[in-house]
Short mmCIF file of C-alpha atoms and ligand atoms in Angstrom, two decimals:
data_model
loop_
_atom_site.label_atom_id
_atom_site.label_comp_id
_atom_site.label_asym_id
_atom_site.label_seq_id
_atom_site.Cartn_x
_atom_site.Cartn_y
_atom_site.Cartn_z
CA MET D 19 -0.01 0.23 0.15
CA ASN D 20 1.48 3.27 -1.05
CA LYS D 21 1.65 6.59 1.21
CA GLN D 22 -1.26 8.16 -0.67
CA ASN D 23 -3.58 5.21 0.20
CA ILE D 24 -2.61 5.39 3.69
CA LEU D 25 -3.32 8.93 4.15
CA GLU D 26 -6.60 8.28 2.76
CA LYS D 27 -7.36 5.64 5.20
CA ILE D 28 -6.29 8.10 7.89
CA LEU D 29 -9.08 10.87 6.40
CA GLU D 30 -11.67 8.03 6.81
CA VAL D 31 -10.89 7.36 10.37
CA TYR D 32 -11.08 11.09 10.94
CA GLN D 33 -14.59 11.20 8.82
CA ILE D 34 -15.97 7.85 10.45
CA CYS D 35 -14.76 9.18 14.26
CA ASN D 36 -16.01 12.41 13.68
CA ILE D 37 -12.43 13.75 14.76
CA SER D 38 -12.21 17.46 15.04
CA SER D 39 -9.56 18.42 17.18
CA PHE D 40 -6.02 17.10 18.88
CA PRO D 41 -4.37 15.68 20.96
CA LEU D 42 -6.33 12.52 20.02
CA ASP D 43 -8.20 10.33 22.32
CA CYS D 44 -6.70 7.13 21.08
CA LEU D 45 -9.09 4.97 23.26
CA ASP D 46 -11.99 6.65 22.16
CA LEU D 47 -10.85 6.77 18.61
CA ILE D 48 -10.22 2.75 18.46
CA SER D 49 -13.74 2.41 20.34
CA LYS D 50 -15.11 4.56 17.47
CA CYS D 51 -13.53 2.34 14.76
CA GLY D 52 -15.54 -0.54 16.38
CA ILE D 53 -12.53 -2.29 17.55
CA THR D 54 -11.85 -4.08 21.16
CA CYS D 55 -9.04 -2.90 23.15
CA LYS D 56 -8.08 -4.36 25.98
CA SER D 57 -5.47 -3.51 28.86
CA TYR D 58 -3.12 -6.10 30.28
CA SER D 59 -4.09 -5.03 33.67
CA SER D 60 -7.80 -6.11 33.06
CA LEU D 61 -6.71 -9.75 32.18
CA SER D 62 -5.72 -12.53 34.48
CA ARG D 63 -2.13 -12.86 35.92
CA LYS D 64 -1.49 -15.72 33.73
CA LYS D 65 -2.63 -14.10 30.67
CA GLN D 66 -0.92 -10.63 31.47
CA GLU D 67 2.43 -12.81 31.43
CA HIS D 68 1.84 -14.16 27.86
CA CYS D 69 0.97 -10.82 26.78
CA LEU D 70 4.11 -9.58 28.05
CA LEU D 71 5.95 -12.39 26.01
CA VAL D 72 4.10 -11.27 23.08
CA SER D 73 4.81 -7.68 23.24
CA GLU D 74 6.15 -5.21 25.76
CA GLU D 75 3.85 -2.55 24.49
CA ALA D 76 0.99 -3.86 22.14
CA PHE D 77 -0.07 -6.39 19.94
CA THR D 78 -3.13 -7.27 18.09
CA LEU D 79 -4.78 -10.68 18.03
CA LYS D 80 -8.06 -11.54 15.69
CA ASN D 81 -8.78 -7.85 15.13
CA GLU D 82 -8.78 -6.99 19.01
CA ILE D 83 -5.74 -4.62 20.45
CA TYR D 84 -4.32 -5.46 23.56
CA TYR D 85 -2.12 -2.98 25.27
CA ASN D 86 0.11 -2.61 28.31
CA ASP D 87 -1.38 0.14 30.21
CA LYS D 88 1.63 0.35 32.91
CA ILE D 89 3.69 2.10 29.82
CA LEU D 90 3.77 5.71 29.99
CA ASP D 91 0.65 7.47 28.25
CA LYS D 92 2.67 9.26 25.54
CA ARG D 93 4.54 6.26 24.80
CA ILE D 94 1.60 3.71 24.22
CA ARG D 95 -0.60 6.44 22.33
CA PHE D 96 1.84 5.63 19.17
CA SER D 97 1.84 1.68 19.77
CA LEU D 98 -2.11 1.77 19.99
CA ILE D 99 -2.36 3.66 16.75
CA HIS D 100 0.29 1.61 15.31
CA GLU D 101 -1.99 -1.53 16.25
CA LEU D 102 -4.85 0.29 14.60
CA GLY D 103 -3.14 0.87 11.64
CA HIS D 104 -2.17 -2.72 11.25
CA ILE D 105 -6.05 -3.68 11.43
CA MET D 106 -7.34 -0.80 9.03
CA LEU D 107 -4.68 -1.61 6.61
CA ASN D 108 -5.78 -5.18 6.45
CA HIS D 109 -2.34 -6.99 7.48
CA LYS D 110 -2.49 -10.15 8.28
CA GLU D 111 -0.58 -12.01 11.22
CA ASN D 112 3.03 -12.44 10.65
CA ARG D 113 3.71 -9.06 9.15
CA SER D 114 6.53 -8.11 6.84
CA GLU D 115 9.09 -5.54 7.62
CA ALA D 116 7.13 -3.21 4.83
CA GLU D 117 3.97 -3.47 6.86
CA GLU D 118 5.54 -2.53 10.14
CA ARG D 119 6.73 0.89 8.09
CA GLU D 120 3.23 1.29 7.09
CA ALA D 121 1.58 0.72 10.11
CA ASN D 122 4.21 3.33 11.64
CA PHE D 123 3.36 5.98 8.74
CA PHE D 124 -0.34 5.36 9.74
CA ALA D 125 0.20 6.28 13.35
CA THR D 126 2.47 9.03 12.83
CA ASN D 127 0.42 10.97 10.35
CA LEU D 128 -2.99 10.09 12.02
CA LEU D 129 -1.68 11.39 15.41
CA ALA D 130 0.01 14.49 13.93
CA PRO D 131 -0.98 15.20 10.21
CA ARG D 132 1.67 17.39 8.66
CA ILE D 133 -0.71 19.71 7.37
CA VAL D 134 -2.16 20.28 11.22
CA ILE D 135 1.23 20.30 12.20
CA HIS D 136 1.83 23.63 9.90
CA TYR D 137 -1.42 25.39 10.35
CA SER D 138 -1.37 25.15 14.21
CA GLY D 139 2.06 27.01 13.87
CA CYS D 140 4.26 24.50 15.47
CA LYS D 141 8.07 25.78 15.40
CA ASN D 142 10.14 23.44 17.42
CA LEU D 143 9.83 19.99 18.69
CA ALA D 144 8.37 21.12 22.20
CA ASP D 145 5.57 22.50 20.28
CA VAL D 146 4.70 19.11 18.50
CA ILE D 147 5.05 17.28 21.95
CA LYS D 148 2.10 19.50 23.60
CA ARG D 149 -0.05 19.93 20.74
CA PHE D 150 -0.26 16.21 19.73
CA ASP D 151 0.47 14.79 23.37
CA LEU D 152 3.25 12.50 21.79
CA SER D 153 6.83 11.16 23.22
CA GLU D 154 9.80 13.06 22.07
CA GLU D 155 10.70 10.34 20.03
CA ALA D 156 7.49 10.21 17.84
CA ALA D 157 7.70 13.97 18.18
CA GLY D 158 11.13 14.17 16.65
CA TYR D 159 9.98 11.64 14.14
CA ALA D 160 7.04 13.79 13.08
CA PHE D 161 8.72 17.17 13.00
CA SER D 162 11.69 16.18 10.72
CA ASP D 163 8.95 14.48 8.50
CA TYR D 164 6.81 17.68 8.79
CA LYS D 165 9.98 19.72 7.73
CA TYR D 166 10.39 17.53 4.39
CA TRP D 167 6.33 17.30 3.75
CA LEU D 168 6.74 21.41 3.72
CA ARG D 169 9.46 21.37 1.02
CA LYS D 170 7.61 19.26 -1.12
CA ALA D 171 4.02 20.67 -0.46
CA LYS D 172 5.27 24.12 -1.73
CA LEU D 173 5.87 22.71 -4.84
CA GLN D 174 2.99 20.96 -5.12
CA PHE D 175 0.00 20.26 -2.54
CA PRO D 176 -1.04 16.69 -2.03
CA ASP D 177 -4.96 16.38 -2.71
CA THR D 178 -5.11 14.03 0.47
CA ASP D 179 -3.87 16.86 2.55
CA LYS D 180 -6.16 19.24 0.81
CA GLN D 181 -8.89 16.93 1.92
CA ILE D 182 -7.61 16.75 5.51
CA TYR D 183 -7.55 20.58 5.48
CA GLU D 184 -11.27 20.76 4.40
CA HIS D 185 -12.20 18.10 7.07
CA PHE D 186 -10.70 20.48 9.69
CA PHE D 187 -11.91 23.68 8.17
CA ASN D 188 -14.55 25.60 10.38
CA THR D 189 -16.28 28.15 8.41
CA GLU D 190 -17.35 30.20 11.59
CA ILE D 191 -13.82 31.15 12.05
CA ASN D 192 -12.46 30.50 8.38
CA GLN D 193 -9.67 28.49 9.79
CA LEU D 194 -8.43 25.33 10.12
CA VAL D 195 -9.43 23.88 13.43
CA TRP D 196 -7.02 22.12 15.78
CA SER D 197 -7.83 22.59 19.30
CA ILE D 198 -11.40 22.90 20.75
CA SER D 199 -12.42 23.84 24.21
CA GLU D 200 -14.91 25.44 26.29
CA CYS D 201 -15.36 28.89 26.28
CA GLU D 202 -14.19 30.33 29.63
CA CYS D 203 -16.63 33.43 29.18
CA CYS D 204 -19.92 31.95 28.00
CA PHE D 205 -18.78 28.35 29.40
CA PHE D 206 -21.33 27.50 26.39
CA TYR D 207 -19.81 27.86 22.80
CA PRO D 208 -16.80 26.24 21.61
CA ALA D 209 -13.30 28.35 21.93
CA TYR D 210 -10.75 27.30 19.08
CA ASN D 211 -7.34 27.08 18.74
CA GLY D 212 -5.85 27.83 21.85
CA SER D 213 -8.06 30.79 22.41
CA LYS D 214 -9.91 31.18 25.74
CA VAL D 215 -12.99 32.71 24.57
CA CYS D 216 -15.55 31.57 21.60
CA PRO D 217 -15.98 33.69 18.63
CA SER D 218 -19.22 35.26 19.87
CA CYS D 219 -17.68 36.25 23.10
CA PHE D 220 -14.59 37.79 21.57
CA ILE D 221 -16.51 39.90 19.56
CA ALA D 222 -18.93 41.35 22.55
CA ASN D 223 -15.21 41.48 24.46
CA LEU D 224 -13.83 43.76 21.70
CA LYS D 225 -16.86 46.04 21.69
CA LYS D 226 -16.30 46.47 25.47
CA HIS D 227 -12.64 47.01 25.29
CA GLN D 228 -11.88 48.35 22.08
CA ASN D 229 -8.24 49.63 23.81
CA SER D 230 -7.52 47.11 25.73
CA PHE D 231 -3.67 45.39 24.89
CA ASP D 232 -4.99 42.12 25.54
CA VAL D 233 -7.62 42.24 23.15
CA GLN D 234 -5.38 43.83 20.45
CA GLU D 235 -2.94 41.05 20.75
CA TYR D 236 -5.78 38.44 20.71
CA ALA D 237 -7.27 40.12 17.73
CA LEU D 238 -3.74 39.96 15.95
CA ASP D 239 -3.24 36.36 17.07
CA LEU D 240 -6.55 35.33 15.29
CA LEU D 241 -5.25 37.04 12.10
CA ARG D 242 -2.04 35.45 12.04
CA SER D 243 -2.38 32.10 9.90
CA GLN D 244 0.07 30.59 8.16
CA LYS D 245 -1.14 30.39 4.75
CA LEU D 246 -0.06 27.58 2.53
CA TYR D 247 -3.09 26.18 1.05
CA GLY D 248 -5.19 29.01 1.04
CA ASP D 249 -8.52 29.75 2.48
CA ILE D 250 -11.25 27.36 0.98
ZN1 ZN C 30 3.52 -3.45 14.12
ZN1 ZN C 31 -18.50 32.32 24.66
#
């Protein structure tokens, strides 16, 4: 399976699971894909020992994912999505090296899509770790691959990335959305992309404090978007 096909599978997962922000909730995403996920600690001691012999981190058996919940959260996130990759990409047992690489490509791009690294303004490794809740190793790979992706995307923008952009694009704020939280002002509407308030409260505040430095800074923040693919 080539990279383009894997990216199409990732887009399918975003659509099926209705993913709209990052970092992803991996266990929730796997369950929305209709796949059962069992932690080692939920099994009998004997089964746990057997699991640890198969893998210290995670493995797939009969389309069910088993994972070691004693491993640090950030690290197990990648392993979980790697195993999901094997299932979504229809890999059989006794996987080849090529299939392992495909599952890694699936995991790194699903957890931190290169176009979202770009539009969320990640400038360094620490930004990628924080925004996508990845281990240093996984974020390091994603960030160096992003730089390679960016060089290529500037020459020719890949179709699948356009579709991923469209999936995360929000017409209310006219931007790609990478994070959603609850508005700290009305506690009702969503606040986007690291902002503390929703668009309606922002406008209301702007009218109240036209000259406040904070509001002006915030308005500037909203205007700063890194154009690559452009508006849709
Ligand atoms: Zn694997
Ligand atoms: Zn609000």
